Amino acid sequence: MRAGCTILAGLLLALLPVVAVAAKEPSAKDLEILKSRIHGVQRKLDTLQGEAQTQEQALKRAETAIGKLSADIRQTERDISSHRQRLDKLRSERRQLEASRAHQQTVMKAHLREAWQLGRAQRLRVLFNQESPETLSRHMTWYRYFNDARVAQVTRYQQTIQRLDSIEPDIVAATQSLEQSRSRLLDEQAKLAQQQQARKTALAALNRDIRSTDAELKRLHRERSALEELLRAVEDSIANLN
């Protein structure tokens, strides 16, 4: 009996943080109160774990979205670079065509002057019976064909330049549209990164709460086990007294 009292006293001392044993003996009601606390803490833990799982899923979705945005941005930058290269090529081609057109026009004017001067001289030679009219006609026909060919070439240059001029605004507009898309994608990426960082911060806080709540729950379970053992010891002591 003395040993039983010693065990009971030891259990009472162990449970001082749990129930006010100094004021009254532990009872089944104390156990129910403790179980209720455990149930409440368990609900809190379940809620925290559910919130943490939601945040983790949101983080994964954000990471996937950021990865897709990054790929879209890289593709957009490649498209912008391609459009700029095409613009540079078109402008270079136009400069070359304009230079060729100017050269051909200069040559054509020179040949026209030469043809006019030659024709005037030959007409004078025909007039003074120094050259036949057939020779004059043949020379003038040749100059006419030659200059007609140059006129056709200059016309082709002009048409190509006009085509390039009509294409360039479309490429410029497409490039500007791509640059706007890139800016929009970068803004979306920045917003997602901010949201992701906020979720990481929230998740870290939740994990701290989870660890704290889980530690509290384990402590309460230990106290419940100790209280249940204490109540059994009290019952045994009362039974031995009888």
PDB file of C-alpha atoms in Angstrom:
ATOM      1  CA  MET A   1       0.000   0.000   0.000  1.00  0.00           C
ATOM      2  CA  ARG A   2       2.853   2.371   0.782  1.00  0.00           C
ATOM      3  CA  ALA A   3       4.343   1.596  -2.676  1.00  0.00           C
ATOM      4  CA  GLY A   4       1.002   2.399  -4.295  1.00  0.00           C
ATOM      5  CA  CYS A   5       0.877   5.768  -2.535  1.00  0.00           C
ATOM      6  CA  THR A   6       4.416   6.521  -3.677  1.00  0.00           C
ATOM      7  CA  ILE A   7       3.519   5.807  -7.329  1.00  0.00           C
ATOM      8  CA  LEU A   8       0.393   7.954  -7.037  1.00  0.00           C
ATOM      9  CA  ALA A   9       2.366  10.846  -5.577  1.00  0.00           C
ATOM     10  CA  GLY A  10       4.912  10.602  -8.395  1.00  0.00           C
ATOM     11  CA  LEU A  11       2.187  10.698 -11.015  1.00  0.00           C
ATOM     12  CA  LEU A  12       0.545  13.697  -9.392  1.00  0.00           C
ATOM     13  CA  LEU A  13       3.820  15.589  -9.450  1.00  0.00           C
ATOM     14  CA  ALA A  14       4.350  14.673 -13.129  1.00  0.00           C
ATOM     15  CA  LEU A  15       0.939  16.075 -14.019  1.00  0.00           C
ATOM     16  CA  LEU A  16       1.214  19.401 -12.213  1.00  0.00           C
ATOM     17  CA  PRO A  17       1.408  21.294 -15.580  1.00  0.00           C
ATOM     18  CA  VAL A  18      -1.748  19.569 -16.802  1.00  0.00           C
ATOM     19  CA  VAL A  19      -4.283  19.761 -14.005  1.00  0.00           C
ATOM     20  CA  ALA A  20      -4.360  21.646 -10.780  1.00  0.00           C
ATOM     21  CA  VAL A  21      -3.883  18.600  -8.622  1.00  0.00           C
ATOM     22  CA  ALA A  22      -2.935  20.802  -5.728  1.00  0.00           C
ATOM     23  CA  ALA A  23      -6.484  22.088  -5.570  1.00  0.00           C
ATOM     24  CA  LYS A  24      -8.351  18.848  -6.264  1.00  0.00           C
ATOM     25  CA  GLU A  25      -7.785  15.301  -7.345  1.00  0.00           C
ATOM     26  CA  PRO A  26      -7.757  14.597 -11.114  1.00  0.00           C
ATOM     27  CA  SER A  27     -11.086  13.397 -12.438  1.00  0.00           C
ATOM     28  CA  ALA A  28     -12.686  11.985 -15.573  1.00  0.00           C
ATOM     29  CA  LYS A  29     -13.861  15.532 -16.351  1.00  0.00           C
ATOM     30  CA  ASP A  30     -10.238  16.688 -16.468  1.00  0.00           C
ATOM     31  CA  LEU A  31      -9.567  13.924 -18.946  1.00  0.00           C
ATOM     32  CA  GLU A  32     -12.510  14.989 -21.104  1.00  0.00           C
ATOM     33  CA  ILE A  33     -11.305  18.593 -21.051  1.00  0.00           C
ATOM     34  CA  LEU A  34      -7.863  17.445 -22.114  1.00  0.00           C
ATOM     35  CA  LYS A  35      -9.323  15.285 -24.888  1.00  0.00           C
ATOM     36  CA  SER A  36     -11.344  18.261 -26.075  1.00  0.00           C
ATOM     37  CA  ARG A  37      -8.185  20.365 -26.195  1.00  0.00           C
ATOM     38  CA  ILE A  38      -6.454  17.612 -28.146  1.00  0.00           C
ATOM     39  CA  HIS A  39      -9.356  17.480 -30.588  1.00  0.00           C
ATOM     40  CA  GLY A  40      -9.207  21.258 -31.076  1.00  0.00           C
ATOM     41  CA  VAL A  41      -5.455  21.239 -31.631  1.00  0.00           C
ATOM     42  CA  GLN A  42      -5.828  18.339 -34.070  1.00  0.00           C
ATOM     43  CA  ARG A  43      -8.417  20.309 -36.055  1.00  0.00           C
ATOM     44  CA  LYS A  44      -6.061  23.285 -36.104  1.00  0.00           C
ATOM     45  CA  LEU A  45      -3.225  21.060 -37.311  1.00  0.00           C
ATOM     46  CA  ASP A  46      -5.420  19.549 -40.035  1.00  0.00           C
ATOM     47  CA  THR A  47      -6.433  23.050 -41.169  1.00  0.00           C
ATOM     48  CA  LEU A  48      -2.837  24.239 -41.247  1.00  0.00           C
ATOM     49  CA  GLN A  49      -1.732  21.181 -43.193  1.00  0.00           C
ATOM     50  CA  GLY A  50      -4.573  21.694 -45.661  1.00  0.00           C
ATOM     51  CA  GLU A  51      -3.566  25.323 -46.153  1.00  0.00           C
ATOM     52  CA  ALA A  52       0.061  24.296 -46.597  1.00  0.00           C
ATOM     53  CA  GLN A  53      -0.935  21.742 -49.219  1.00  0.00           C
ATOM     54  CA  THR A  54      -2.955  24.392 -51.054  1.00  0.00           C
ATOM     55  CA  GLN A  55       0.013  26.777 -50.994  1.00  0.00           C
ATOM     56  CA  GLU A  56       2.352  24.042 -52.258  1.00  0.00           C
ATOM     57  CA  GLN A  57      -0.005  23.275 -55.158  1.00  0.00           C
ATOM     58  CA  ALA A  58      -0.264  26.991 -55.958  1.00  0.00           C
ATOM     59  CA  LEU A  59       3.539  27.239 -55.907  1.00  0.00           C
ATOM     60  CA  LYS A  60       3.832  24.358 -58.363  1.00  0.00           C
ATOM     61  CA  ARG A  61       1.283  25.970 -60.664  1.00  0.00           C
ATOM     62  CA  ALA A  62       3.123  29.300 -60.418  1.00  0.00           C
ATOM     63  CA  GLU A  63       6.454  27.619 -61.217  1.00  0.00           C
ATOM     64  CA  THR A  64       4.883  25.970 -64.269  1.00  0.00           C
ATOM     65  CA  ALA A  65       3.353  29.282 -65.381  1.00  0.00           C
ATOM     66  CA  ILE A  66       6.643  31.136 -64.879  1.00  0.00           C
ATOM     67  CA  GLY A  67       8.461  28.473 -66.871  1.00  0.00           C
ATOM     68  CA  LYS A  68       5.957  28.806 -69.732  1.00  0.00           C
ATOM     69  CA  LEU A  69       6.200  32.603 -69.627  1.00  0.00           C
ATOM     70  CA  SER A  70       9.991  32.379 -69.734  1.00  0.00           C
ATOM     71  CA  ALA A  71       9.763  30.150 -72.802  1.00  0.00           C
ATOM     72  CA  ASP A  72       7.284  32.545 -74.436  1.00  0.00           C
ATOM     73  CA  ILE A  73       9.579  35.495 -73.688  1.00  0.00           C
ATOM     74  CA  ARG A  74      12.572  33.701 -75.220  1.00  0.00           C
ATOM     75  CA  GLN A  75      10.545  32.860 -78.343  1.00  0.00           C
ATOM     76  CA  THR A  76       9.269  36.441 -78.592  1.00  0.00           C
ATOM     77  CA  GLU A  77      12.818  37.773 -78.326  1.00  0.00           C
ATOM     78  CA  ARG A  78      13.893  35.395 -81.090  1.00  0.00           C
ATOM     79  CA  ASP A  79      10.997  36.627 -83.246  1.00  0.00           C
ATOM     80  CA  ILE A  80      11.922  40.266 -82.563  1.00  0.00           C
ATOM     81  CA  SER A  81      15.537  39.554 -83.513  1.00  0.00           C
ATOM     82  CA  SER A  82      14.389  37.824 -86.714  1.00  0.00           C
ATOM     83  CA  HIS A  83      12.148  40.756 -87.657  1.00  0.00           C
ATOM     84  CA  ARG A  84      14.942  43.246 -87.011  1.00  0.00           C
ATOM     85  CA  GLN A  85      17.333  41.243 -89.142  1.00  0.00           C
ATOM     86  CA  ARG A  86      14.735  41.144 -91.913  1.00  0.00           C
ATOM     87  CA  LEU A  87      14.290  44.910 -91.639  1.00  0.00           C
ATOM     88  CA  ASP A  88      18.048  45.449 -91.840  1.00  0.00           C
ATOM     89  CA  LYS A  89      18.215  43.204 -94.899  1.00  0.00           C
ATOM     90  CA  LEU A  90      15.308  45.011 -96.600  1.00  0.00           C
ATOM     91  CA  ARG A  91      16.790  48.421 -95.919  1.00  0.00           C
ATOM     92  CA  SER A  92      20.189  47.303 -97.196  1.00  0.00           C
ATOM     93  CA  GLU A  93      18.576  45.888-100.339  1.00  0.00           C
ATOM     94  CA  ARG A  94      16.628  49.110-100.858  1.00  0.00           C
ATOM     95  CA  ARG A  95      19.795  51.203-100.525  1.00  0.00           C
ATOM     96  CA  GLN A  96      21.513  49.028-103.117  1.00  0.00           C
ATOM     97  CA  LEU A  97      18.530  49.270-105.457  1.00  0.00           C
ATOM     98  CA  GLU A  98      18.349  53.041-105.067  1.00  0.00           C
ATOM     99  CA  ALA A  99      22.073  53.320-105.798  1.00  0.00           C
ATOM    100  CA  SER A 100      21.689  51.078-108.877  1.00  0.00           C
ATOM    101  CA  ARG A 101      18.671  53.047-110.051  1.00  0.00           C
ATOM    102  CA  ALA A 102      20.540  56.336-109.684  1.00  0.00           C
ATOM    103  CA  HIS A 103      23.514  54.888-111.571  1.00  0.00           C
ATOM    104  CA  GLN A 104      21.323  53.572-114.383  1.00  0.00           C
ATOM    105  CA  GLN A 105      19.519  56.879-114.661  1.00  0.00           C
ATOM    106  CA  THR A 106      22.845  58.693-114.889  1.00  0.00           C
ATOM    107  CA  VAL A 107      24.099  56.275-117.552  1.00  0.00           C
ATOM    108  CA  MET A 108      20.816  56.542-119.431  1.00  0.00           C
ATOM    109  CA  LYS A 109      20.950  60.343-119.456  1.00  0.00           C
ATOM    110  CA  ALA A 110      24.542  60.206-120.683  1.00  0.00           C
ATOM    111  CA  HIS A 111      23.599  57.832-123.494  1.00  0.00           C
ATOM    112  CA  LEU A 112      20.634  59.969-124.437  1.00  0.00           C
ATOM    113  CA  ARG A 113      22.897  63.000-124.733  1.00  0.00           C
ATOM    114  CA  GLU A 114      25.377  60.917-126.676  1.00  0.00           C
ATOM    115  CA  ALA A 115      22.622  59.588-128.939  1.00  0.00           C
ATOM    116  CA  TRP A 116      21.275  63.070-129.517  1.00  0.00           C
ATOM    117  CA  GLN A 117      24.709  64.421-130.325  1.00  0.00           C
ATOM    118  CA  LEU A 118      25.517  61.429-132.535  1.00  0.00           C
ATOM    119  CA  GLY A 119      22.192  61.657-134.304  1.00  0.00           C
ATOM    120  CA  ARG A 120      22.650  65.394-134.916  1.00  0.00           C
ATOM    121  CA  ALA A 121      26.140  64.834-136.295  1.00  0.00           C
ATOM    122  CA  GLN A 122      25.037  61.944-138.485  1.00  0.00           C
ATOM    123  CA  ARG A 123      22.090  63.895-139.813  1.00  0.00           C
ATOM    124  CA  LEU A 124      24.510  66.629-140.788  1.00  0.00           C
ATOM    125  CA  ARG A 125      26.761  64.060-142.501  1.00  0.00           C
ATOM    126  CA  VAL A 126      23.720  62.688-144.333  1.00  0.00           C
ATOM    127  CA  LEU A 127      22.800  66.203-145.291  1.00  0.00           C
ATOM    128  CA  PHE A 128      26.251  66.729-146.802  1.00  0.00           C
ATOM    129  CA  ASN A 129      26.206  63.221-148.340  1.00  0.00           C
ATOM    130  CA  GLN A 130      28.902  61.926-145.992  1.00  0.00           C
ATOM    131  CA  GLU A 131      26.789  59.038-144.566  1.00  0.00           C
ATOM    132  CA  SER A 132      23.803  57.083-145.803  1.00  0.00           C
ATOM    133  CA  PRO A 133      20.336  57.465-144.173  1.00  0.00           C
ATOM    134  CA  GLU A 134      20.245  53.678-143.569  1.00  0.00           C
ATOM    135  CA  THR A 135      23.321  53.881-141.346  1.00  0.00           C
ATOM    136  CA  LEU A 136      21.809  56.740-139.380  1.00  0.00           C
ATOM    137  CA  SER A 137      18.554  54.842-138.939  1.00  0.00           C
ATOM    138  CA  ARG A 138      20.406  51.713-137.809  1.00  0.00           C
ATOM    139  CA  HIS A 139      22.438  53.648-135.205  1.00  0.00           C
ATOM    140  CA  MET A 140      19.397  55.442-133.851  1.00  0.00           C
ATOM    141  CA  THR A 141      17.435  52.189-133.603  1.00  0.00           C
ATOM    142  CA  TRP A 142      20.258  50.601-131.635  1.00  0.00           C
ATOM    143  CA  TYR A 143      20.371  53.545-129.195  1.00  0.00           C
ATOM    144  CA  ARG A 144      16.623  53.427-128.820  1.00  0.00           C
ATOM    145  CA  TYR A 145      16.664  49.698-127.955  1.00  0.00           C
ATOM    146  CA  PHE A 146      19.560  50.202-125.589  1.00  0.00           C
ATOM    147  CA  ASN A 147      17.883  53.021-123.726  1.00  0.00           C
ATOM    148  CA  ASP A 148      14.527  51.236-123.689  1.00  0.00           C
ATOM    149  CA  ALA A 149      16.279  48.361-121.914  1.00  0.00           C
ATOM    150  CA  ARG A 150      17.768  50.758-119.390  1.00  0.00           C
ATOM    151  CA  VAL A 151      14.390  52.404-118.827  1.00  0.00           C
ATOM    152  CA  ALA A 152      12.839  48.971-118.225  1.00  0.00           C
ATOM    153  CA  GLN A 153      15.608  48.129-115.749  1.00  0.00           C
ATOM    154  CA  VAL A 154      15.140  51.414-113.878  1.00  0.00           C
ATOM    155  CA  THR A 155      11.400  50.746-113.801  1.00  0.00           C
ATOM    156  CA  ARG A 156      12.029  47.300-112.283  1.00  0.00           C
ATOM    157  CA  TYR A 157      14.274  48.886-109.661  1.00  0.00           C
ATOM    158  CA  GLN A 158      11.562  51.402-108.866  1.00  0.00           C
ATOM    159  CA  GLN A 159       8.912  48.695-108.575  1.00  0.00           C
ATOM    160  CA  THR A 160      11.123  46.624-106.256  1.00  0.00           C
ATOM    161  CA  ILE A 161      11.836  49.674-104.105  1.00  0.00           C
ATOM    162  CA  GLN A 162       8.097  50.378-103.884  1.00  0.00           C
ATOM    163  CA  ARG A 163       7.469  46.754-102.888  1.00  0.00           C
ATOM    164  CA  LEU A 164      10.128  46.990-100.166  1.00  0.00           C
ATOM    165  CA  ASP A 165       8.607  50.274 -98.993  1.00  0.00           C
ATOM    166  CA  SER A 166       5.211  48.570 -98.691  1.00  0.00           C
ATOM    167  CA  ILE A 167       6.653  45.593 -96.780  1.00  0.00           C
ATOM    168  CA  GLU A 168       8.727  47.601 -94.302  1.00  0.00           C
ATOM    169  CA  PRO A 169       5.792  49.199 -92.402  1.00  0.00           C
ATOM    170  CA  ASP A 170       4.258  45.751 -91.871  1.00  0.00           C
ATOM    171  CA  ILE A 171       7.519  44.419 -90.438  1.00  0.00           C
ATOM    172  CA  VAL A 172       7.935  47.515 -88.257  1.00  0.00           C
ATOM    173  CA  ALA A 173       4.356  47.106 -86.960  1.00  0.00           C
ATOM    174  CA  ALA A 174       4.904  43.392 -86.314  1.00  0.00           C
ATOM    175  CA  THR A 175       8.149  44.151 -84.465  1.00  0.00           C
ATOM    176  CA  GLN A 176       6.437  46.776 -82.308  1.00  0.00           C
ATOM    177  CA  SER A 177       3.618  44.339 -81.551  1.00  0.00           C
ATOM    178  CA  LEU A 178       6.157  41.692 -80.521  1.00  0.00           C
ATOM    179  CA  GLU A 179       7.951  44.195 -78.293  1.00  0.00           C
ATOM    180  CA  GLN A 180       4.629  45.058 -76.628  1.00  0.00           C
ATOM    181  CA  SER A 181       3.941  41.344 -76.146  1.00  0.00           C
ATOM    182  CA  ARG A 182       7.376  40.893 -74.611  1.00  0.00           C
ATOM    183  CA  SER A 183       6.737  43.805 -72.231  1.00  0.00           C
ATOM    184  CA  ARG A 184       3.390  42.313 -71.246  1.00  0.00           C
ATOM    185  CA  LEU A 185       4.923  38.865 -70.706  1.00  0.00           C
ATOM    186  CA  LEU A 186       7.706  40.360 -68.578  1.00  0.00           C
ATOM    187  CA  ASP A 187       5.095  42.173 -66.454  1.00  0.00           C
ATOM    188  CA  GLU A 188       3.154  38.941 -65.992  1.00  0.00           C
ATOM    189  CA  GLN A 189       6.346  37.124 -65.095  1.00  0.00           C
ATOM    190  CA  ALA A 190       7.242  39.780 -62.507  1.00  0.00           C
ATOM    191  CA  LYS A 191       3.762  39.616 -60.956  1.00  0.00           C
ATOM    192  CA  LEU A 192       3.869  35.840 -60.809  1.00  0.00           C
ATOM    193  CA  ALA A 193       7.320  35.975 -59.221  1.00  0.00           C
ATOM    194  CA  GLN A 194       5.991  38.362 -56.551  1.00  0.00           C
ATOM    195  CA  GLN A 195       3.010  36.090 -55.920  1.00  0.00           C
ATOM    196  CA  GLN A 196       5.314  33.107 -55.765  1.00  0.00           C
ATOM    197  CA  GLN A 197       7.534  34.816 -53.206  1.00  0.00           C
ATOM    198  CA  ALA A 198       4.458  35.747 -51.132  1.00  0.00           C
ATOM    199  CA  ARG A 199       3.296  32.120 -51.247  1.00  0.00           C
ATOM    200  CA  LYS A 200       6.743  30.910 -50.194  1.00  0.00           C
ATOM    201  CA  THR A 201       6.676  33.299 -47.245  1.00  0.00           C
ATOM    202  CA  ALA A 202       3.160  32.188 -46.297  1.00  0.00           C
ATOM    203  CA  LEU A 203       4.129  28.528 -46.673  1.00  0.00           C
ATOM    204  CA  ALA A 204       7.188  29.005 -44.445  1.00  0.00           C
ATOM    205  CA  ALA A 205       4.959  30.592 -41.773  1.00  0.00           C
ATOM    206  CA  LEU A 206       2.445  27.749 -42.105  1.00  0.00           C
ATOM    207  CA  ASN A 207       5.196  25.159 -41.736  1.00  0.00           C
ATOM    208  CA  ARG A 208       6.395  26.901 -38.570  1.00  0.00           C
ATOM    209  CA  ASP A 209       2.830  26.846 -37.204  1.00  0.00           C
ATOM    210  CA  ILE A 210       2.493  23.204 -38.205  1.00  0.00           C
ATOM    211  CA  ARG A 211       5.659  22.264 -36.353  1.00  0.00           C
ATOM    212  CA  SER A 212       4.566  24.243 -33.296  1.00  0.00           C
ATOM    213  CA  THR A 213       1.037  22.816 -33.351  1.00  0.00           C
ATOM    214  CA  ASP A 214       2.322  19.290 -33.923  1.00  0.00           C
ATOM    215  CA  ALA A 215       4.662  19.674 -30.925  1.00  0.00           C
ATOM    216  CA  GLU A 216       1.745  20.940 -28.825  1.00  0.00           C
ATOM    217  CA  LEU A 217      -0.406  18.020 -29.949  1.00  0.00           C
ATOM    218  CA  LYS A 218       2.290  15.494 -29.028  1.00  0.00           C
ATOM    219  CA  ARG A 219       2.671  17.153 -25.627  1.00  0.00           C
ATOM    220  CA  LEU A 220      -1.081  16.964 -25.011  1.00  0.00           C
ATOM    221  CA  HIS A 221      -1.127  13.312 -26.018  1.00  0.00           C
ATOM    222  CA  ARG A 222       1.634  12.639 -23.500  1.00  0.00           C
ATOM    223  CA  GLU A 223      -0.316  14.512 -20.828  1.00  0.00           C
ATOM    224  CA  ARG A 224      -3.453  12.567 -21.652  1.00  0.00           C
ATOM    225  CA  SER A 225      -1.592   9.287 -21.355  1.00  0.00           C
ATOM    226  CA  ALA A 226      -0.139  10.413 -18.024  1.00  0.00           C
ATOM    227  CA  LEU A 227      -3.576  11.565 -16.779  1.00  0.00           C
ATOM    228  CA  GLU A 228      -5.206   8.309 -17.834  1.00  0.00           C
ATOM    229  CA  GLU A 229      -2.495   6.415 -15.988  1.00  0.00           C
ATOM    230  CA  LEU A 230      -2.967   8.652 -12.955  1.00  0.00           C
ATOM    231  CA  LEU A 231      -6.715   8.063 -12.926  1.00  0.00           C
ATOM    232  CA  ARG A 232      -6.159   4.316 -13.103  1.00  0.00           C
ATOM    233  CA  ALA A 233      -3.677   4.577 -10.243  1.00  0.00           C
ATOM    234  CA  VAL A 234      -6.191   6.577  -8.180  1.00  0.00           C
ATOM    235  CA  GLU A 235      -8.865   3.992  -8.860  1.00  0.00           C
ATOM    236  CA  ASP A 236      -6.463   1.207  -7.891  1.00  0.00           C
ATOM    237  CA  SER A 237      -5.522   3.045  -4.682  1.00  0.00           C
ATOM    238  CA  ILE A 238      -9.169   3.532  -3.761  1.00  0.00           C
ATOM    239  CA  ALA A 239      -9.839  -0.120  -4.483  1.00  0.00           C
ATOM    240  CA  ASN A 240      -6.915  -1.164  -2.265  1.00  0.00           C
ATOM    241  CA  LEU A 241      -8.210   1.085   0.539  1.00  0.00           C
ATOM    242  CA  ASN A 242     -11.511  -0.736   0.408  1.00  0.00           C
TER     243      ASN A 242
END
